[in-house]
Coordinates of C-alpha atoms in Angstrom, one line a residue:
M702 CA 89.9 -27.1 80.8
V703 CA 93.2 -28.9 80.3
M704 CA 93.3 -32.7 80.0
D705 CA 96.4 -34.7 81.0
P706 CA 97.0 -37.8 78.9
D707 CA 98.9 -39.6 81.5
S708 CA 96.2 -39.4 84.0
G709 CA 93.9 -41.6 82.1
G710 CA 91.9 -38.9 80.5
H711 CA 90.7 -37.3 83.7
A712 CA 90.3 -33.6 83.6
H713 CA 91.6 -31.0 86.0
P714 CA 89.8 -27.9 86.5
T715 CA 91.7 -24.7 85.6
T716 CA 90.8 -21.2 84.8
S717 CA 88.6 -20.4 81.8
R718 CA 91.5 -19.0 79.8
L719 CA 94.2 -21.1 78.1
S720 CA 97.6 -21.7 79.7
M721 CA 100.5 -19.7 78.3
T722 CA 103.4 -21.9 79.6
S723 CA 104.2 -23.5 76.3
T724 CA 106.8 -22.3 73.7
P725 CA 106.1 -19.9 70.9
S726 CA 105.9 -22.7 68.4
A727 CA 103.5 -24.4 70.6
R728 CA 101.5 -21.2 70.8
S729 CA 101.2 -21.0 67.1
S730 CA 100.2 -24.6 66.9
D731 CA 97.8 -24.0 69.7
R732 CA 96.4 -21.0 67.7
Q733 CA 95.9 -23.3 64.8
F734 CA 94.2 -25.9 66.8
A735 CA 92.0 -23.2 68.3
E736 CA 91.0 -21.9 64.9
F737 CA 90.0 -25.4 63.7
P738 CA 87.7 -27.1 66.2
I739 CA 87.9 -30.8 66.7
N740 CA 84.9 -33.0 66.0
T741 CA 83.4 -34.0 69.3
G742 CA 82.0 -37.2 67.9
R743 CA 85.5 -38.8 67.7
M744 CA 87.0 -37.0 70.6
R745 CA 87.0 -40.0 73.1
R746 CA 88.9 -42.4 70.8
S747 CA 91.5 -39.8 69.9
I748 CA 92.1 -39.0 73.6
Q749 CA 92.8 -42.7 74.4
R750 CA 95.3 -43.0 71.6
A751 CA 97.0 -39.7 72.4
R752 CA 100.0 -40.2 74.9
R753 CA 101.6 -36.9 74.9
G754 CA 100.8 -33.4 74.0
W755 CA 97.9 -31.0 74.7
M756 CA 94.4 -31.0 73.2
L757 CA 92.3 -27.9 73.1
L758 CA 88.5 -28.1 73.3
P759 CA 86.1 -25.3 72.8
L760 CA 85.5 -23.3 75.9
G761 CA 82.2 -22.3 77.3
R762 CA 80.0 -22.7 80.2
H763 CA 77.7 -25.1 78.3
P764 CA 79.5 -27.4 76.1
T765 CA 77.4 -28.5 73.1
R766 CA 77.1 -31.9 71.5
S767 CA 76.6 -30.7 67.9
S768 CA 79.5 -29.3 66.0
P769 CA 79.5 -25.6 65.3
Q770 CA 79.6 -24.2 61.8
P771 CA 82.8 -23.0 60.3
F772 CA 83.9 -19.6 61.1
L773 CA 83.8 -18.4 57.5
L774 CA 80.2 -19.7 57.1
Q775 CA 78.9 -18.1 60.2
P776 CA 76.9 -14.9 59.4
L777 CA 77.8 -11.8 61.3
N778 CA 75.2 -10.6 63.8
G779 CA 74.4 -7.5 61.8
D780 CA 74.1 -9.3 58.5
Y781 CA 71.8 -11.9 60.1
H782 CA 69.4 -9.2 61.3
L783 CA 69.7 -7.4 58.0
G784 CA 68.9 -10.5 56.0
K785 CA 66.1 -11.3 58.4
S786 CA 64.7 -7.7 58.0
R787 CA 65.1 -8.0 54.2
T788 CA 63.2 -11.3 54.1
T789 CA 60.5 -9.8 56.3
G790 CA 60.2 -6.7 54.0
Q791 CA 60.0 -8.9 50.9
R792 CA 57.3 -11.0 52.6
N793 CA 55.4 -7.8 53.5
N794 CA 55.8 -6.4 50.0
N795 CA 54.5 -9.8 48.6
E796 CA 51.6 -9.8 51.0
Q797 CA 50.8 -6.1 50.1
E798 CA 50.9 -7.0 46.3
R799 CA 48.7 -10.0 46.8
S800 CA 46.2 -7.8 48.8
K801 CA 46.3 -5.2 46.1
F802 CA 45.8 -7.7 43.4
A803 CA 42.9 -9.3 45.3
R804 CA 41.4 -5.9 45.8
S805 CA 41.7 -5.0 42.1
V806 CA 40.2 -8.3 41.1
L807 CA 37.4 -7.9 43.6
E808 CA 36.8 -4.4 42.5
G809 CA 36.8 -5.3 38.7
S810 CA 34.5 -8.3 39.3
T811 CA 32.2 -6.1 41.3
V812 CA 32.1 -3.4 38.6
A813 CA 31.6 -6.1 35.9
L814 CA 28.8 -7.8 37.7
I815 CA 27.1 -4.4 38.4
S816 CA 27.5 -3.4 34.8
L817 CA 26.1 -6.8 33.6
F818 CA 23.3 -6.5 36.0
G819 CA 22.5 -2.9 35.0
L820 CA 22.7 -3.9 31.3
G821 CA 20.4 -6.9 31.8
L822 CA 18.0 -4.8 33.8
G823 CA 18.1 -2.0 31.2
G824 CA 17.6 -4.6 28.4
Y825 CA 14.7 -6.2 30.2
A826 CA 13.1 -2.8 30.9
Y827 CA 13.6 -1.7 27.3
S828 CA 12.0 -5.0 26.1
L829 CA 9.0 -4.4 28.3
F830 CA 8.8 -0.8 27.1
Y831 CA 9.1 -1.9 23.4
K832 CA 6.4 -4.5 23.7
R833 CA 4.1 -2.1 25.4
T834 CA 4.8 0.5 22.7
V835 CA 4.1 -2.0 20.0
R836 CA 0.7 -2.8 21.5
K837 CA -0.1 0.9 22.0
K838 CA 0.7 1.6 18.3
I839 CA -1.6 -1.2 17.2
E840 CA -4.4 0.1 19.4
N841 CA -3.9 3.6 17.8
A842 CA -4.2 1.9 14.4
F843 CA -7.8 0.9 15.3
A844 CA -8.7 4.1 16.9
T845 CA -11.2 6.5 15.4
G846 CA -10.0 8.0 12.1
Y847 CA -8.3 6.8 9.0
S848 CA -4.8 5.4 8.2
S849 CA -3.0 6.5 5.1
Q850 CA -4.3 3.6 3.1
E851 CA -7.9 4.3 4.1
R852 CA -7.5 8.0 3.2
V853 CA -6.2 7.1 -0.3
A854 CA -9.2 4.7 -0.7
L855 CA -11.8 7.2 0.6
G856 CA -10.4 10.1 -1.4
R857 CA -11.5 13.6 -0.5
I858 CA -14.0 12.4 2.1
S859 CA -11.3 11.7 4.6
Y860 CA -9.2 14.9 4.3
G861 CA -11.0 17.0 6.8
T862 CA -13.5 18.4 4.3
E863 CA -16.5 20.3 5.7
P864 CA -19.6 18.1 6.4
D865 CA -21.7 19.8 3.7
K866 CA -19.0 19.3 1.2
I867 CA -18.6 15.7 2.2
Q868 CA -22.3 15.1 1.7
E869 CA -22.1 16.6 -1.7
I870 CA -19.2 14.4 -2.7
V871 CA -20.9 11.3 -1.4
E872 CA -24.1 12.0 -3.3
R873 CA -22.1 12.6 -6.5
E874 CA -19.9 9.5 -6.1
Y875 CA -22.3 7.0 -4.6
W876 CA -25.4 8.0 -6.5
V877 CA -26.8 4.4 -7.1
P878 CA -28.5 3.0 -4.0
R879 CA -27.5 -0.5 -3.1
A880 CA -29.6 -3.2 -1.4
E881 CA -26.5 -4.8 0.1
Q882 CA -25.4 -1.5 1.8
E883 CA -27.5 -2.2 5.0
D884 CA -25.9 -5.6 5.5
M885 CA -22.5 -4.2 5.0
N886 CA -23.2 -1.4 7.5
D887 CA -24.1 -4.1 10.1
I888 CA -20.9 -5.9 9.5
V889 CA -18.6 -2.9 9.7
S890 CA -20.4 -1.4 12.8
G891 CA -20.2 -4.6 14.7
K892 CA -23.8 -5.6 14.8
T893 CA -23.2 -8.8 12.9
R894 CA -20.8 -10.9 15.0
G895 CA -19.6 -14.4 15.3
R896 CA -18.8 -14.8 11.6
Y897 CA -16.2 -13.7 9.0
H898 CA -17.2 -12.8 5.5
L899 CA -16.2 -13.4 1.9
V900 CA -17.6 -10.8 -0.5
I901 CA -17.4 -12.2 -4.0
G902 CA -18.6 -10.7 -7.3
E903 CA -17.5 -9.6 -10.7
R904 CA -15.0 -6.8 -11.3
G905 CA -16.6 -3.4 -10.9
T906 CA -19.8 -4.4 -9.1
G907 CA -19.0 -2.1 -6.2
K908 CA -17.7 -4.4 -3.4
R909 CA -15.1 -1.9 -2.3
A910 CA -17.5 1.0 -2.5
L911 CA -19.9 -0.7 -0.2
L912 CA -17.1 -1.1 2.4
L913 CA -15.9 2.4 2.1
E914 CA -19.4 3.8 2.6
A915 CA -19.8 1.7 5.7
M916 CA -16.5 2.8 7.0
R917 CA -17.4 6.5 6.5
N918 CA -20.6 6.0 8.6
V919 CA -18.5 4.9 11.6
N920 CA -15.6 7.3 10.9
G921 CA -13.2 4.4 10.6
D922 CA -13.5 3.3 14.3
G923 CA -12.0 -0.1 15.0
I924 CA -11.1 -0.7 11.3
A925 CA -7.9 -1.7 9.5
M926 CA -7.9 -2.1 5.7
L927 CA -5.3 -3.3 3.3
E928 CA -4.9 -4.6 -0.3
A929 CA -3.7 -8.1 -1.1
H930 CA -0.7 -8.8 -3.3
N931 CA 0.9 -11.9 -4.9
D932 CA 4.3 -11.1 -3.4
L933 CA 4.5 -12.1 0.3
E934 CA 7.0 -9.4 1.2
V935 CA 4.7 -6.8 -0.3
F936 CA 1.8 -8.2 1.6
R937 CA 3.8 -8.3 4.8
T938 CA 4.6 -4.7 4.4
R939 CA 1.0 -3.7 3.7
L940 CA -0.2 -5.7 6.8
G941 CA 2.4 -4.0 9.0
K942 CA 1.4 -0.6 7.7
A943 CA -2.3 -1.3 8.2
I944 CA -1.9 -2.2 11.9
D945 CA 1.1 0.0 12.5
Y946 CA 3.5 -2.9 13.3
E947 CA 7.2 -2.7 12.4
F948 CA 8.1 -6.5 12.7
H949 CA 10.9 -5.6 15.2
E950 CA 12.7 -3.6 12.5
D951 CA 13.0 -0.7 14.9
Y952 CA 14.2 -2.8 17.8
I953 CA 17.4 -1.5 19.3
G954 CA 18.9 -5.0 19.5
G955 CA 19.8 -4.6 15.9
L956 CA 22.5 -2.1 16.8
F957 CA 24.4 -4.9 18.5
S958 CA 24.1 -7.2 15.5
I959 CA 21.8 -9.5 17.4
R960 CA 19.9 -12.0 15.3
G961 CA 16.4 -10.7 15.9
P962 CA 12.9 -12.1 15.0
R963 CA 12.9 -10.2 11.7
D964 CA 15.4 -12.7 10.3
S965 CA 12.7 -15.1 9.1
S966 CA 10.3 -15.8 6.2
P967 CA 7.4 -13.5 5.3
L968 CA 4.8 -16.1 6.5
L969 CA 6.4 -16.1 10.0
D970 CA 6.4 -12.3 10.0
I971 CA 2.6 -12.3 9.1
E972 CA 2.0 -14.9 11.9
R973 CA 3.8 -12.6 14.4
A974 CA 1.7 -9.6 13.3
L975 CA -1.4 -11.6 13.7
N976 CA -0.3 -12.7 17.2
Q977 CA 0.2 -9.0 18.2
L978 CA -3.2 -8.1 16.7
E979 CA -4.8 -10.9 18.8
K980 CA -3.3 -9.6 22.0
V981 CA -4.5 -6.1 21.3
A982 CA -8.0 -7.4 20.4
L983 CA -8.1 -9.2 23.8
S984 CA -7.3 -6.1 25.7
L985 CA -9.8 -4.0 23.7
R986 CA -12.7 -6.4 23.9
K987 CA -13.9 -5.2 27.3
R988 CA -13.2 -1.6 26.6
R989 CA -15.0 -1.4 23.2
G990 CA -17.7 -3.9 23.6
R991 CA -17.6 -4.9 20.0
P992 CA -15.0 -6.7 17.8
L993 CA -12.4 -5.1 15.6
L994 CA -12.7 -5.2 11.8
M995 CA -9.9 -6.2 9.4
I996 CA -10.6 -5.9 5.6
I997 CA -8.4 -7.6 3.1
N998 CA -9.3 -6.6 -0.5
N999 CA -8.8 -8.6 -3.6
I1000 CA -7.5 -11.9 -2.2
H1001 CA -7.6 -13.4 -5.6
L1002 CA -4.3 -11.6 -6.2
F1003 CA -2.6 -14.2 -4.1
K1004 CA -0.8 -16.8 -6.1
D1005 CA -2.8 -19.9 -6.9
D1006 CA 0.0 -22.2 -5.7
E1007 CA 1.4 -23.7 -2.5
T1008 CA 2.6 -20.3 -1.2
G1009 CA -0.8 -18.7 -1.7
K1010 CA -2.5 -21.7 -0.2
H1011 CA -0.3 -21.5 3.0
L1012 CA -1.1 -17.7 3.3
L1013 CA -4.9 -18.3 2.9
E1014 CA -4.7 -21.1 5.5
I1015 CA -3.1 -18.7 8.0
L1016 CA -5.6 -16.0 7.4
Q1017 CA -8.6 -18.3 7.5
Q1018 CA -7.5 -20.0 10.7
R1019 CA -7.2 -16.7 12.4
A1020 CA -10.5 -15.5 11.0
E1021 CA -12.2 -18.6 12.3
I1022 CA -10.8 -18.3 15.8
W1023 CA -11.5 -14.6 16.0
A1024 CA -15.0 -14.9 14.7
G1025 CA -15.9 -17.6 17.2
N1026 CA -14.6 -15.5 20.1
E1027 CA -15.9 -12.1 18.7
L1028 CA -12.4 -10.6 18.8
V1029 CA -11.9 -9.5 15.2
T1030 CA -14.3 -9.7 12.2
T1031 CA -12.4 -10.5 9.0
V1032 CA -13.8 -9.4 5.6
F1033 CA -12.2 -10.8 2.4
T1034 CA -13.1 -9.6 -1.0
S1035 CA -12.5 -11.5 -4.2
D1036 CA -13.3 -11.5 -7.9
E1037 CA -12.5 -15.1 -8.7
F1038 CA -14.1 -18.4 -7.8
W1039 CA -10.9 -20.3 -6.9
T1040 CA -10.5 -18.4 -3.6
L1041 CA -14.0 -19.6 -2.6
E1042 CA -12.9 -23.2 -3.5
R1043 CA -9.8 -22.9 -1.3
L1044 CA -11.8 -21.5 1.7
I1045 CA -14.9 -23.7 1.6
P1046 CA -13.2 -27.0 2.8
Y1047 CA -12.1 -25.5 6.1
A1048 CA -14.9 -22.9 6.6
T1049 CA -17.0 -23.2 9.7
N1050 CA -18.1 -19.6 10.5
M1051 CA -17.7 -18.1 7.0
N1052 CA -20.5 -16.2 5.4
V1053 CA -20.5 -15.7 1.6
L1054 CA -21.9 -12.4 0.1
S1055 CA -22.5 -12.4 -3.6
I1056 CA -22.5 -8.9 -5.1
R1057 CA -24.4 -8.8 -8.4
D1058 CA -25.1 -6.0 -10.9
V1059 CA -27.8 -3.5 -9.9
R1060 CA -31.4 -4.2 -11.1
K1061 CA -32.8 -2.3 -14.1
D1062 CA -35.4 -0.3 -12.3
V1063 CA -32.9 1.0 -9.8
V1064 CA -30.4 1.9 -12.5
T1065 CA -32.8 3.7 -14.7
K1066 CA -34.2 5.8 -11.9
A1067 CA -30.8 6.7 -10.4
L1068 CA -29.4 7.6 -13.9
K1069 CA -32.4 9.8 -14.7
Q1070 CA -32.0 11.7 -11.4
Y1071 CA -28.2 12.1 -11.8
R1072 CA -28.5 13.5 -15.3
A1073 CA -31.2 15.9 -14.3
R1074 CA -29.2 17.1 -11.3
Y1075 CA -25.7 17.5 -12.7
H1076 CA -26.3 17.8 -16.4
H1077 CA -29.8 19.4 -16.4
E1078 CA -31.1 16.8 -18.8
D1079 CA -34.4 15.0 -18.9
V1080 CA -33.4 11.6 -20.4
P1081 CA -36.2 9.7 -22.2
Q1082 CA -37.0 6.2 -21.0
G1083 CA -36.1 4.7 -24.4
I1084 CA -32.5 6.0 -24.0
L1085 CA -32.3 4.7 -20.4
D1086 CA -33.5 1.2 -21.6
E1087 CA -30.9 1.3 -24.4
V1088 CA -28.2 2.2 -22.0
F1089 CA -29.0 -0.6 -19.7
A1090 CA -29.2 -3.1 -22.6
K1091 CA -25.6 -2.1 -23.6
V1092 CA -23.9 -1.9 -20.2
G1093 CA -26.3 -3.4 -17.7
G1094 CA -26.1 -2.6 -14.0
R1095 CA -22.3 -2.7 -13.6
L1096 CA -21.3 0.4 -11.6
I1097 CA -17.9 0.7 -13.2
F1098 CA -19.6 1.3 -16.6
L1099 CA -22.6 3.3 -15.2
N1100 CA -20.2 5.9 -13.7
Q1101 CA -18.5 6.4 -17.0
V1102 CA -21.8 6.8 -18.8
A1103 CA -23.4 9.0 -16.2
K1104 CA -20.6 11.5 -16.3
S1105 CA -20.1 11.6 -20.1
R1106 CA -21.7 14.0 -22.6
D1107 CA -23.1 11.4 -25.0
M1108 CA -24.3 8.4 -23.1
L1109 CA -25.0 6.2 -26.1
D1110 CA -21.5 6.9 -27.6
T1111 CA -19.9 6.0 -24.3
C1112 CA -21.8 2.7 -24.3
K1113 CA -20.6 1.9 -27.8
Q1114 CA -17.0 2.5 -26.8
I1115 CA -17.4 0.2 -23.7
N1116 CA -18.8 -2.6 -25.9
R1117 CA -16.2 -2.2 -28.5
R1118 CA -13.4 -2.3 -25.8
E1119 CA -14.9 -5.5 -24.3
K1120 CA -15.2 -7.3 -27.7
S1121 CA -11.6 -6.3 -28.6
W1122 CA -10.4 -7.8 -25.3
F1123 CA -12.2 -11.0 -26.0
L1124 CA -11.0 -11.4 -29.6
N1125 CA -7.4 -10.5 -28.7
N1126 CA -7.2 -13.2 -26.1
C1127 CA -9.5 -15.9 -27.4
W1128 CA -9.8 -15.8 -31.2
I1129 CA -9.3 -18.9 -33.3
L1130 CA -7.1 -19.2 -36.4
G1131 CA -9.0 -21.6 -38.6
D1132 CA -7.6 -24.5 -40.7
S1133 CA -4.4 -22.5 -41.7
M1134 CA -3.0 -22.5 -38.2
D1135 CA 0.6 -23.5 -37.6
D1136 CA 1.4 -26.5 -35.5
D1137 CA 3.4 -24.4 -33.0
V1138 CA 0.2 -22.7 -31.7
E1139 CA -1.7 -25.9 -31.0
E1140 CA -1.8 -25.5 -27.2
Q1141 CA -2.8 -21.9 -27.4
Q1142 CA -5.5 -22.6 -29.9
K1143 CA -7.0 -25.3 -27.7
Y1144 CA -7.4 -22.7 -25.1
C1145 CA -9.0 -20.2 -27.5
A1146 CA -11.3 -22.8 -29.1
A1147 CA -12.6 -23.7 -25.6
A1148 CA -13.4 -20.1 -24.9
I1149 CA -15.2 -19.7 -28.2
V1150 CA -17.2 -22.9 -27.7
L1151 CA -18.2 -21.8 -24.2
A1152 CA -19.2 -18.3 -25.6
R1153 CA -21.3 -20.1 -28.3
A1154 CA -23.0 -22.2 -25.6
L1155 CA -23.9 -19.1 -23.6
V1156 CA -25.4 -17.5 -26.7
L1157 CA -27.4 -20.5 -27.4
R1158 CA -28.6 -20.7 -23.8
E1159 CA -29.7 -17.1 -24.1
Q1160 CA -32.1 -17.9 -27.0
D1161 CA -34.1 -20.0 -24.7
R1162 CA -35.9 -17.2 -22.8
S1163 CA -38.2 -19.6 -20.9
E1164 CA -35.4 -20.3 -18.4
L1165 CA -34.3 -16.7 -18.1
G1166 CA -35.7 -13.5 -16.8
Q1167 CA -36.0 -10.5 -18.9
Y1168 CA -32.7 -8.8 -17.8
T1169 CA -30.7 -11.8 -16.6
L1170 CA -27.5 -13.1 -18.2
P1171 CA -27.6 -16.7 -19.3
E1172 CA -25.8 -19.2 -16.9
I1173 CA -24.3 -22.6 -17.1
P1174 CA -23.3 -24.8 -14.2
L1175 CA -19.6 -25.2 -13.8
H1176 CA -19.5 -28.9 -14.2
E1177 CA -21.6 -28.6 -17.5
A1178 CA -19.3 -25.9 -18.7
R1179 CA -16.3 -28.2 -18.3
Q1180 CA -18.2 -30.9 -20.2
I1181 CA -19.0 -28.5 -23.0
I1182 CA -15.4 -27.5 -23.6
T1183 CA -14.1 -31.1 -22.8
R1184 CA -11.5 -29.6 -20.4
A1185 CA -11.6 -29.1 -16.7
D1186 CA -8.7 -26.7 -16.4
F1187 CA -9.7 -23.8 -18.7
V1188 CA -12.7 -22.3 -17.0
H1189 CA -10.7 -20.8 -14.1
P1190 CA -8.3 -19.1 -16.6
F1191 CA -11.3 -17.6 -18.3
D1192 CA -12.5 -16.2 -15.0
H1193 CA -9.0 -14.8 -14.4
I1194 CA -9.0 -12.7 -17.6
N1195 CA -12.6 -11.6 -17.0
V1196 CA -14.1 -13.3 -20.0
V1197 CA -16.5 -15.3 -17.9
H1198 CA -17.4 -15.2 -14.2
I1199 CA -18.1 -18.0 -11.8
D1200 CA -20.3 -16.8 -9.0
A1201 CA -20.6 -18.1 -5.4
H1202 CA -23.1 -20.8 -6.5
G1203 CA -20.8 -22.3 -9.2
M1204 CA -22.7 -20.8 -12.2
V1205 CA -20.8 -19.7 -15.2
R1206 CA -21.9 -16.7 -17.2
A1207 CA -20.4 -13.8 -19.2
D1208 CA -18.4 -11.4 -17.1
S1209 CA -20.6 -8.5 -17.9
V1210 CA -23.4 -7.4 -20.2
P1211 CA -20.9 -5.9 -22.7
M1212 CA -19.0 -9.2 -22.8
Q1213 CA -22.3 -11.0 -23.5
N1214 CA -23.0 -8.6 -26.3
A1215 CA -19.5 -9.4 -27.7
F1216 CA -20.3 -13.2 -27.5
R1217 CA -23.5 -12.6 -29.3
E1218 CA -21.9 -10.5 -32.1
V1219 CA -19.1 -13.0 -32.7
V1220 CA -21.3 -16.1 -32.8
Q1221 CA -24.0 -14.6 -35.0
Q1222 CA -21.6 -13.4 -37.7
P1223 CA -22.0 -15.3 -41.0
G1224 CA -19.4 -18.0 -41.5
F1225 CA -18.7 -18.4 -37.8
E1226 CA -19.8 -22.0 -37.6
E1227 CA -17.7 -23.1 -40.6
H1228 CA -14.6 -21.3 -39.2
L1229 CA -15.1 -22.9 -35.8
K1230 CA -15.4 -26.4 -37.4
A1231 CA -12.3 -25.9 -39.5
T1232 CA -10.4 -24.8 -36.4
L1233 CA -11.5 -27.9 -34.4
N1234 CA -10.7 -30.2 -37.4
R1235 CA -7.2 -28.6 -37.6
L1236 CA -6.6 -29.2 -33.9
D1237 CA -7.7 -32.9 -34.3
E1238 CA -5.3 -33.2 -37.3
L1239 CA -2.4 -31.8 -35.4
E1240 CA -3.2 -34.0 -32.4
S1241 CA -3.4 -37.0 -34.7
L1242 CA 0.0 -36.1 -36.3
A1243 CA 1.5 -36.0 -32.9
R1244 CA 0.2 -39.4 -31.9
T1245 CA 0.6 -41.4 -35.2
R1246 CA 2.9 -41.6 -38.2
E1247 CA 1.3 -41.3 -41.6
V1248 CA 2.8 -41.6 -45.2
A1249 CA 1.4 -39.1 -47.6
M1250 CA 2.1 -38.4 -51.3
R1251 CA 2.1 -34.8 -52.5
D1252 CA 3.2 -32.9 -55.6
P1253 CA 6.6 -31.2 -55.6
P1254 CA 6.5 -27.5 -54.6
D1255 CA 6.3 -24.8 -57.2
R1256 CA 9.8 -23.4 -57.7
S1257 CA 8.4 -20.0 -58.2
G1258 CA 7.9 -19.4 -54.5
G1259 CA 5.9 -20.3 -51.4
I1260 CA 2.1 -20.4 -51.1
V1261 CA 0.7 -17.3 -49.4
P1262 CA -2.3 -18.3 -47.1
V1263 CA -5.6 -16.7 -48.0
Q1264 CA -7.8 -15.4 -45.2
T1265 CA -11.3 -16.7 -45.8
Y1266 CA -13.0 -15.6 -42.5
C1267 CA -12.4 -13.4 -39.5
A1268 CA -14.5 -11.9 -36.8
K1269 CA -15.1 -8.1 -37.0
V1270 CA -14.6 -5.8 -34.1

């Protein structure tokens, strides 16, 4: 379209191509105008101001109101489609990468979840299997037969010996009949229920032998036996061995450095073992129809301190509960009185069995039969009476005498050994003692004074039987020695014994013989008085200050003390 400026801006329609009537210079200028389009927004004002000349407008069937882009900035048609295809390809690649990443994350998460689930399920299954195995092992510990500790205690009886040979061994070892054996058989076999038992007596009276004989009669069915110890770790190990419990030391979680239940104190381990034993006892009560039996020998070996007190409390609490429900019958054995003092304040279902020496008539009869059977000797009654007067009815001494060649010589050696033990631990030093041994001599003087009181009590035969050791009540013994803390140490070293009724007597007949020989020696009373006076002097010197005058020492040398009296072994 060509617009005439003189016609007032009216357009005349022409052909669609540009007119070629102008000059060459005009063509070049027209080409320049054609190459650079005119802004249509300012076109009307420029047309009104223009008077002459030609103006070229962009041609087309549909004129646009917006200005087109410059030619140099317009992308080619191929490049546009190429760029669009590249953008679409990049977008598809990004979407594919995102989908691959999402798939990999989903697959990894699924595998991890499945692995964790499988690991958790396997761990839970192993935990159930392990707990079931633990209970099964404890059940096997109470099955018919003997554990390694019980085999050691029973000796050759438990090693598969022939029945005839076993009977011969039993008759040779347990040749003294005991009145307490029937009661012990009822406890071990389960006839006596609803109570737990403390078997207390002097060293060597046969407490353990009674239990072993009762165990042999039932072939160890439903029995676990262990020995006490003053170290809690050792006792924990022995308890685990007796009931076949490992305290989770074989748990596979230890391979992953997991802090398991084993990382605790021995008391907690003992409590866990008793918990497992309680579960097993509950499951076996209906099947067996009688309670299990747990024997703990020599509980006096526990420390007489706070740790030993806590351990005894744990064991006694379990024994009380188990005895009341007839789950487990617990049997404690002890040689010392302090264990009874610890157990009595909290005892409800406890039964105390006091094991004493065998009576004279039983001892003489059994000894005569034993010597006739195994030594082909007919022992006169006078020798049997003399043997009993020297060693009494203590089984530990009777076994030595019965198996020896010369019974009287063996009795003499036993008495000499007991007297030597007493003098080595409790002899007094007289008025020449040094002040450094004051505390030790107070202990020894108390033992000698108590031995003297027992010998004097023996002289009054109106209160004693013919073959009974003299006794003094515990409170009276403390009054005699003027100390309340020395009687239990005397019981600990087997000089005296405190029985279940609180009566103090010599630990054995040979020890009473030693007391008698020491006290009846000439010069004993003066030596004892000199020792007591020296102790009073040393105590007075420690409490007061005295000024004394004495002669200067002899320059020739020190004064050698002269021994004026000493007990003879």
